[in-house]
Amino acid sequence: MKKLIFTILAGMLTLASCMNDWDTEQISSDIYSNDTIGEPNITISEIRKAYSSEISNSSYSLVNDYKVVEGIVVANDISGNIYQYIYIQQLNDNGECSTDEGGIAVGIKGMGALYSLYPVGQKVRIALKGLYVGGYGQSPRIGMPYINTNGAMRMGPMPLSMMREHVRLVGTPQPELVKAREVSASEMNSNNITDLTPMLVVLNNAEISDAGWPYAHWEVGGDVYSEYHDISINGTKVSQLLYTSTSAQFAGDTIQSGKKTIYGLLNRYSSSYQLSLRDLNDVIELEK
């Protein structure tokens, strides 16, 4: 594969929330891309269907067959609001991102700047044999199981060493191929949650509640919490829709009042929708 050169933060193995003032260096992405991975032979939709039971039960299964899936990156960890995951969606015949069906999360740990290798618009191929497919909060994921703090097995990210074996960068980033689906408040109901998540969406004529307060960093008794906010879309409220992690670089920024166009990754946790901003560029203030 023709060498792709990316600007990688020198401290890329640190936490995403610490990415601010590092010096940069040039390295080749070849060491992070397995160019022996061949043509795709299964789609994201087919994977989701084949492992629908595992996804809906928030369990997982090992992939034993040689399956290769291709998708385009629609969200990553660029601001720290998403951590250890990139989100990919299916490509239409015209090469653009499909907005008809949800995508899948690909978990990778051990690198604090996934966005450097996987910017929005980057096509990737994933060799699934030896990885696991399953669900977390009924949201589909590719990765590896792990033991959580309660001793339970959960679906999590693959280690960096497996990423080098199982993931291939295809071509150069083409962000113009990434399309967001416009979603209304009425569409975000329980009947549509499987089809709409995870997916890059846009909310038009939207307003975030709690203007004047921060997106996150809500302190209670000395503890700092991630935060949920209501969003009204064309005057119809969707409760607890916008989720912001305390690790987001904009967590302490103030929510502005007024109408907005809001882009973001629409995901789910069980039966609830969650919208995560990729960064503050996803919020476009409209003229008052």
Short mmCIF file of C-alpha atoms in Angstrom, two decimals:
data_model
loop_
_atom_site.label_atom_id
_atom_site.label_comp_id
_atom_site.label_asym_id
_atom_site.label_seq_id
_atom_site.Cartn_x
_atom_site.Cartn_y
_atom_site.Cartn_z
CA MET A 1 0.00 0.00 0.00
CA LYS A 2 1.24 3.48 -0.76
CA LYS A 3 2.57 4.95 2.47
CA LEU A 4 0.22 7.30 4.23
CA ILE A 5 1.86 9.86 6.46
CA PHE A 6 -0.08 11.22 9.40
CA THR A 7 0.81 13.75 12.06
CA ILE A 8 0.82 11.78 15.31
CA LEU A 9 1.00 13.36 18.72
CA ALA A 10 4.23 12.42 20.47
CA GLY A 11 2.24 11.50 23.55
CA MET A 12 -0.31 9.39 21.66
CA LEU A 13 -0.19 6.57 24.20
CA THR A 14 -1.45 8.83 26.96
CA LEU A 15 -5.08 9.46 27.80
CA ALA A 16 -7.15 11.28 25.19
CA SER A 17 -8.11 13.89 27.76
CA CYS A 18 -4.47 14.97 28.03
CA MET A 19 -3.99 15.81 24.34
CA ASN A 20 -3.28 19.50 24.23
CA ASP A 21 0.27 20.80 23.82
CA TRP A 22 2.36 17.92 22.51
CA ASP A 23 5.05 18.38 19.90
CA THR A 24 4.34 16.54 16.67
CA GLU A 25 6.40 14.11 14.68
CA GLN A 26 5.96 12.39 11.36
CA ILE A 27 5.63 8.61 11.32
CA SER A 28 4.40 6.15 8.75
CA SER A 29 0.99 4.61 9.25
CA ASP A 30 2.24 1.38 7.64
CA ILE A 31 3.15 -0.02 11.06
CA TYR A 32 -0.50 0.38 12.10
CA SER A 33 -2.13 -1.05 8.97
CA ASN A 34 -2.24 -4.72 7.92
CA ASP A 35 -2.14 -4.39 4.16
CA THR A 36 -2.49 -8.15 3.67
CA ILE A 37 -6.19 -7.95 4.56
CA GLY A 38 -8.10 -8.62 1.37
CA GLU A 39 -11.41 -7.60 -0.12
CA PRO A 40 -14.52 -7.33 2.08
CA ASN A 41 -16.83 -10.36 2.02
CA ILE A 42 -19.46 -9.29 4.56
CA THR A 43 -21.28 -6.02 5.23
CA ILE A 44 -21.88 -4.22 8.51
CA SER A 45 -25.59 -4.97 8.15
CA GLU A 46 -24.88 -8.67 7.70
CA ILE A 47 -22.65 -8.71 10.77
CA ARG A 48 -25.32 -7.01 12.86
CA LYS A 49 -27.89 -9.52 11.66
CA ALA A 50 -25.65 -12.56 12.22
CA TYR A 51 -24.84 -11.46 15.78
CA SER A 52 -28.17 -9.84 16.63
CA SER A 53 -28.72 -12.15 19.60
CA GLU A 54 -25.35 -11.28 21.15
CA ILE A 55 -25.89 -7.58 20.51
CA SER A 56 -29.37 -7.48 22.01
CA ASN A 57 -28.25 -9.53 25.03
CA SER A 58 -25.08 -7.44 25.53
CA SER A 59 -23.00 -10.60 25.22
CA TYR A 60 -20.42 -11.59 22.58
CA SER A 61 -19.14 -14.39 20.34
CA LEU A 62 -15.78 -15.19 18.82
CA VAL A 63 -15.61 -14.94 15.02
CA ASN A 64 -14.13 -18.19 13.71
CA ASP A 65 -14.52 -17.67 9.97
CA TYR A 66 -12.46 -15.43 7.71
CA LYS A 67 -14.73 -12.42 7.36
CA VAL A 68 -13.62 -8.97 6.22
CA VAL A 69 -15.86 -5.93 6.68
CA GLU A 70 -15.32 -2.46 5.27
CA GLY A 71 -16.71 0.82 6.56
CA ILE A 72 -16.05 4.53 6.75
CA VAL A 73 -15.21 6.35 9.97
CA VAL A 74 -17.94 8.77 11.09
CA ALA A 75 -16.80 9.43 14.68
CA ASN A 76 -13.63 9.08 16.74
CA ASP A 77 -11.92 10.27 19.92
CA ILE A 78 -10.78 13.67 18.66
CA SER A 79 -12.10 15.62 21.67
CA GLY A 80 -12.04 12.88 24.31
CA ASN A 81 -15.84 12.66 24.43
CA ILE A 82 -15.56 9.24 22.77
CA TYR A 83 -12.89 6.99 24.29
CA GLN A 84 -11.14 3.91 22.82
CA TYR A 85 -13.64 3.59 19.95
CA ILE A 86 -14.13 4.60 16.38
CA TYR A 87 -17.53 4.29 14.74
CA ILE A 88 -17.92 3.10 11.17
CA GLN A 89 -20.91 2.96 8.85
CA GLN A 90 -21.60 1.06 5.69
CA LEU A 91 -20.76 2.41 2.25
CA ASN A 92 -23.40 2.70 -0.47
CA ASP A 93 -22.73 1.65 -4.05
CA ASN A 94 -21.86 5.29 -4.83
CA GLY A 95 -19.12 5.22 -2.17
CA GLU A 96 -20.94 7.47 0.28
CA CYS A 97 -21.79 6.66 3.85
CA SER A 98 -25.17 4.93 4.20
CA THR A 99 -27.73 6.81 6.28
CA ASP A 100 -30.34 4.05 6.06
CA GLU A 101 -28.96 1.82 8.79
CA GLY A 102 -26.83 1.95 11.88
CA GLY A 103 -23.12 1.20 11.94
CA ILE A 104 -20.88 -0.50 14.45
CA ALA A 105 -18.27 0.51 17.02
CA VAL A 106 -14.68 -0.73 16.72
CA GLY A 107 -12.82 -0.74 20.03
CA ILE A 108 -9.05 -0.19 20.22
CA LYS A 109 -7.10 0.42 23.43
CA GLY A 110 -3.49 1.42 23.94
CA MET A 111 -3.54 4.52 21.75
CA GLY A 112 -4.74 7.88 23.02
CA ALA A 113 -5.19 9.49 19.62
CA LEU A 114 -7.18 7.16 17.40
CA TYR A 115 -8.33 10.14 15.36
CA SER A 116 -4.78 10.56 14.03
CA LEU A 117 -5.02 7.23 12.20
CA TYR A 118 -8.77 7.14 11.80
CA PRO A 119 -10.03 10.62 10.91
CA VAL A 120 -13.61 11.09 9.77
CA GLY A 121 -13.83 9.87 6.20
CA GLN A 122 -11.11 7.21 6.50
CA LYS A 123 -12.11 3.82 5.06
CA VAL A 124 -11.04 0.78 7.05
CA ARG A 125 -11.20 -2.97 6.57
CA ILE A 126 -11.37 -5.28 9.54
CA ALA A 127 -10.45 -8.96 9.49
CA LEU A 128 -12.90 -10.35 12.03
CA LYS A 129 -11.49 -13.84 12.57
CA GLY A 130 -10.10 -13.97 16.10
CA LEU A 131 -12.05 -10.91 17.24
CA TYR A 132 -15.40 -10.82 19.00
CA VAL A 133 -18.69 -9.28 17.94
CA GLY A 134 -21.27 -8.39 20.55
CA GLY A 135 -23.08 -5.62 22.33
CA TYR A 136 -22.66 -3.18 25.18
CA GLY A 137 -25.93 -1.69 26.32
CA GLN A 138 -27.31 -3.38 23.17
CA SER A 139 -25.08 -1.23 20.97
CA PRO A 140 -23.06 -3.32 18.46
CA ARG A 141 -19.30 -3.56 18.92
CA ILE A 142 -16.23 -5.26 17.48
CA GLY A 143 -13.42 -5.94 19.92
CA MET A 144 -12.51 -8.23 22.80
CA PRO A 145 -14.18 -9.13 26.10
CA TYR A 146 -12.82 -7.80 29.39
CA ILE A 147 -13.55 -8.10 33.12
CA ASN A 148 -15.12 -4.99 34.64
CA THR A 149 -14.63 -3.70 38.18
CA ASN A 150 -17.53 -5.86 39.38
CA GLY A 151 -15.90 -9.01 38.03
CA ALA A 152 -18.35 -9.38 35.13
CA MET A 153 -17.30 -10.06 31.54
CA ARG A 154 -18.24 -7.28 29.12
CA MET A 155 -17.61 -6.41 25.50
CA GLY A 156 -14.62 -4.07 25.21
CA PRO A 157 -11.84 -2.86 22.89
CA MET A 158 -9.07 -4.90 21.27
CA PRO A 159 -5.45 -4.22 22.30
CA LEU A 160 -3.16 -2.21 20.04
CA SER A 161 -1.25 -5.33 18.98
CA MET A 162 -4.45 -6.87 17.60
CA MET A 163 -5.35 -3.65 15.80
CA ARG A 164 -2.11 -3.94 13.84
CA GLU A 165 -3.12 -7.47 12.83
CA HIS A 166 -6.83 -6.98 12.16
CA VAL A 167 -7.29 -3.45 10.77
CA ARG A 168 -6.32 -2.05 7.38
CA LEU A 169 -6.36 1.58 6.30
CA VAL A 170 -7.84 1.91 2.82
CA GLY A 171 -6.80 4.92 0.77
CA THR A 172 -6.77 8.44 2.14
CA PRO A 173 -9.53 10.15 4.18
CA GLN A 174 -12.52 11.40 2.17
CA PRO A 175 -14.67 13.33 4.67
CA GLU A 176 -16.94 14.50 1.85
CA LEU A 177 -18.29 10.92 1.64
CA VAL A 178 -19.58 11.07 5.22
CA LYS A 179 -23.25 12.03 5.41
CA ALA A 180 -25.40 12.69 8.46
CA ARG A 181 -29.00 11.58 8.65
CA GLU A 182 -31.50 14.23 9.71
CA VAL A 183 -33.50 12.88 12.64
CA SER A 184 -36.65 14.31 14.20
CA ALA A 185 -37.82 13.95 17.79
CA SER A 186 -40.68 11.67 16.73
CA GLU A 187 -38.28 9.26 15.01
CA MET A 188 -36.35 8.66 18.21
CA ASN A 189 -38.71 6.05 19.60
CA SER A 190 -38.20 2.46 20.72
CA ASN A 191 -39.25 1.05 17.35
CA ASN A 192 -36.37 2.76 15.53
CA ILE A 193 -33.56 2.55 18.05
CA THR A 194 -31.87 -0.48 16.46
CA ASP A 195 -31.87 1.03 12.97
CA LEU A 196 -30.77 4.52 14.05
CA THR A 197 -27.83 3.55 16.27
CA PRO A 198 -24.95 4.00 16.15
CA MET A 199 -25.17 6.62 13.39
CA LEU A 200 -23.99 10.11 12.54
CA VAL A 201 -27.07 12.35 12.66
CA VAL A 202 -28.03 15.99 12.41
CA LEU A 203 -30.73 17.73 14.45
CA ASN A 204 -32.12 20.88 12.87
CA ASN A 205 -33.75 23.76 14.75
CA ALA A 206 -32.58 22.27 18.02
CA GLU A 207 -32.06 23.77 21.46
CA ILE A 208 -30.07 22.35 24.38
CA SER A 209 -31.52 22.73 27.86
CA ASP A 210 -29.55 24.14 30.81
CA ALA A 211 -28.14 27.13 28.93
CA GLY A 212 -25.47 28.82 31.02
CA TRP A 213 -24.31 25.56 32.56
CA PRO A 214 -21.33 23.44 31.43
CA TYR A 215 -21.72 20.46 29.12
CA ALA A 216 -20.32 18.27 31.91
CA HIS A 217 -18.09 18.72 34.98
CA TRP A 218 -21.17 18.81 37.17
CA GLU A 219 -19.77 18.76 40.72
CA VAL A 220 -21.68 17.20 43.61
CA GLY A 221 -19.97 16.83 46.99
CA GLY A 222 -16.54 17.10 45.40
CA ASP A 223 -17.24 14.44 42.78
CA VAL A 224 -17.34 15.30 39.07
CA TYR A 225 -19.93 13.65 36.83
CA SER A 226 -20.66 13.20 33.16
CA GLU A 227 -23.89 14.92 32.26
CA TYR A 228 -27.11 14.49 30.30
CA HIS A 229 -29.14 17.36 28.84
CA ASP A 230 -32.54 17.54 27.17
CA ILE A 231 -32.70 18.65 23.54
CA SER A 232 -35.76 20.19 21.92
CA ILE A 233 -36.06 19.60 18.18
CA ASN A 234 -38.56 21.86 16.44
CA GLY A 235 -40.11 22.44 19.84
CA THR A 236 -40.43 18.78 20.84
CA LYS A 237 -38.30 17.76 23.80
CA VAL A 238 -36.23 14.58 23.91
CA SER A 239 -35.29 14.06 27.56
CA GLN A 240 -31.74 13.24 28.65
CA LEU A 241 -30.53 12.96 25.05
CA LEU A 242 -27.19 14.80 24.97
CA TYR A 243 -24.47 12.92 26.85
CA THR A 244 -21.08 14.51 27.57
CA SER A 245 -18.17 12.79 29.28
CA THR A 246 -16.08 14.61 31.87
CA SER A 247 -13.07 13.64 29.71
CA ALA A 248 -14.29 15.78 26.80
CA GLN A 249 -12.08 18.77 26.11
CA PHE A 250 -15.22 20.93 26.04
CA ALA A 251 -16.76 19.46 29.20
CA GLY A 252 -16.39 22.74 31.07
CA ASP A 253 -17.60 24.95 28.20
CA THR A 254 -20.86 26.77 28.69
CA ILE A 255 -23.99 25.73 26.82
CA GLN A 256 -25.26 28.66 24.77
CA SER A 257 -28.95 29.51 24.54
CA GLY A 258 -30.83 29.67 21.26
CA LYS A 259 -31.49 27.51 18.22
CA LYS A 260 -28.76 25.34 16.77
CA THR A 261 -27.92 22.78 14.14
CA ILE A 262 -26.41 19.87 16.04
CA TYR A 263 -24.41 17.00 14.58
CA GLY A 264 -23.37 14.02 16.64
CA LEU A 265 -23.12 10.29 17.07
CA LEU A 266 -26.52 8.88 17.97
CA ASN A 267 -26.03 5.77 20.07
CA ARG A 268 -27.98 3.79 22.60
CA TYR A 269 -27.67 2.42 26.08
CA SER A 270 -30.31 -0.26 26.46
CA SER A 271 -33.64 1.40 25.53
CA SER A 272 -32.35 4.99 25.78
CA TYR A 273 -30.91 7.15 23.02
CA GLN A 274 -27.61 8.97 23.64
CA LEU A 275 -26.22 11.73 21.44
CA SER A 276 -22.47 12.39 21.74
CA LEU A 277 -20.79 15.40 20.15
CA ARG A 278 -17.51 14.58 18.41
CA ASP A 279 -16.27 18.06 19.28
CA LEU A 280 -17.81 21.53 19.60
CA ASN A 281 -17.67 22.01 15.82
CA ASP A 282 -20.74 19.76 15.82
CA VAL A 283 -22.78 22.59 17.37
CA ILE A 284 -23.62 25.35 14.89
CA GLU A 285 -25.27 28.37 16.46
CA LEU A 286 -28.06 29.89 14.35
CA GLU A 287 -28.59 33.61 14.07
CA LYS A 288 -30.97 34.97 16.68
#
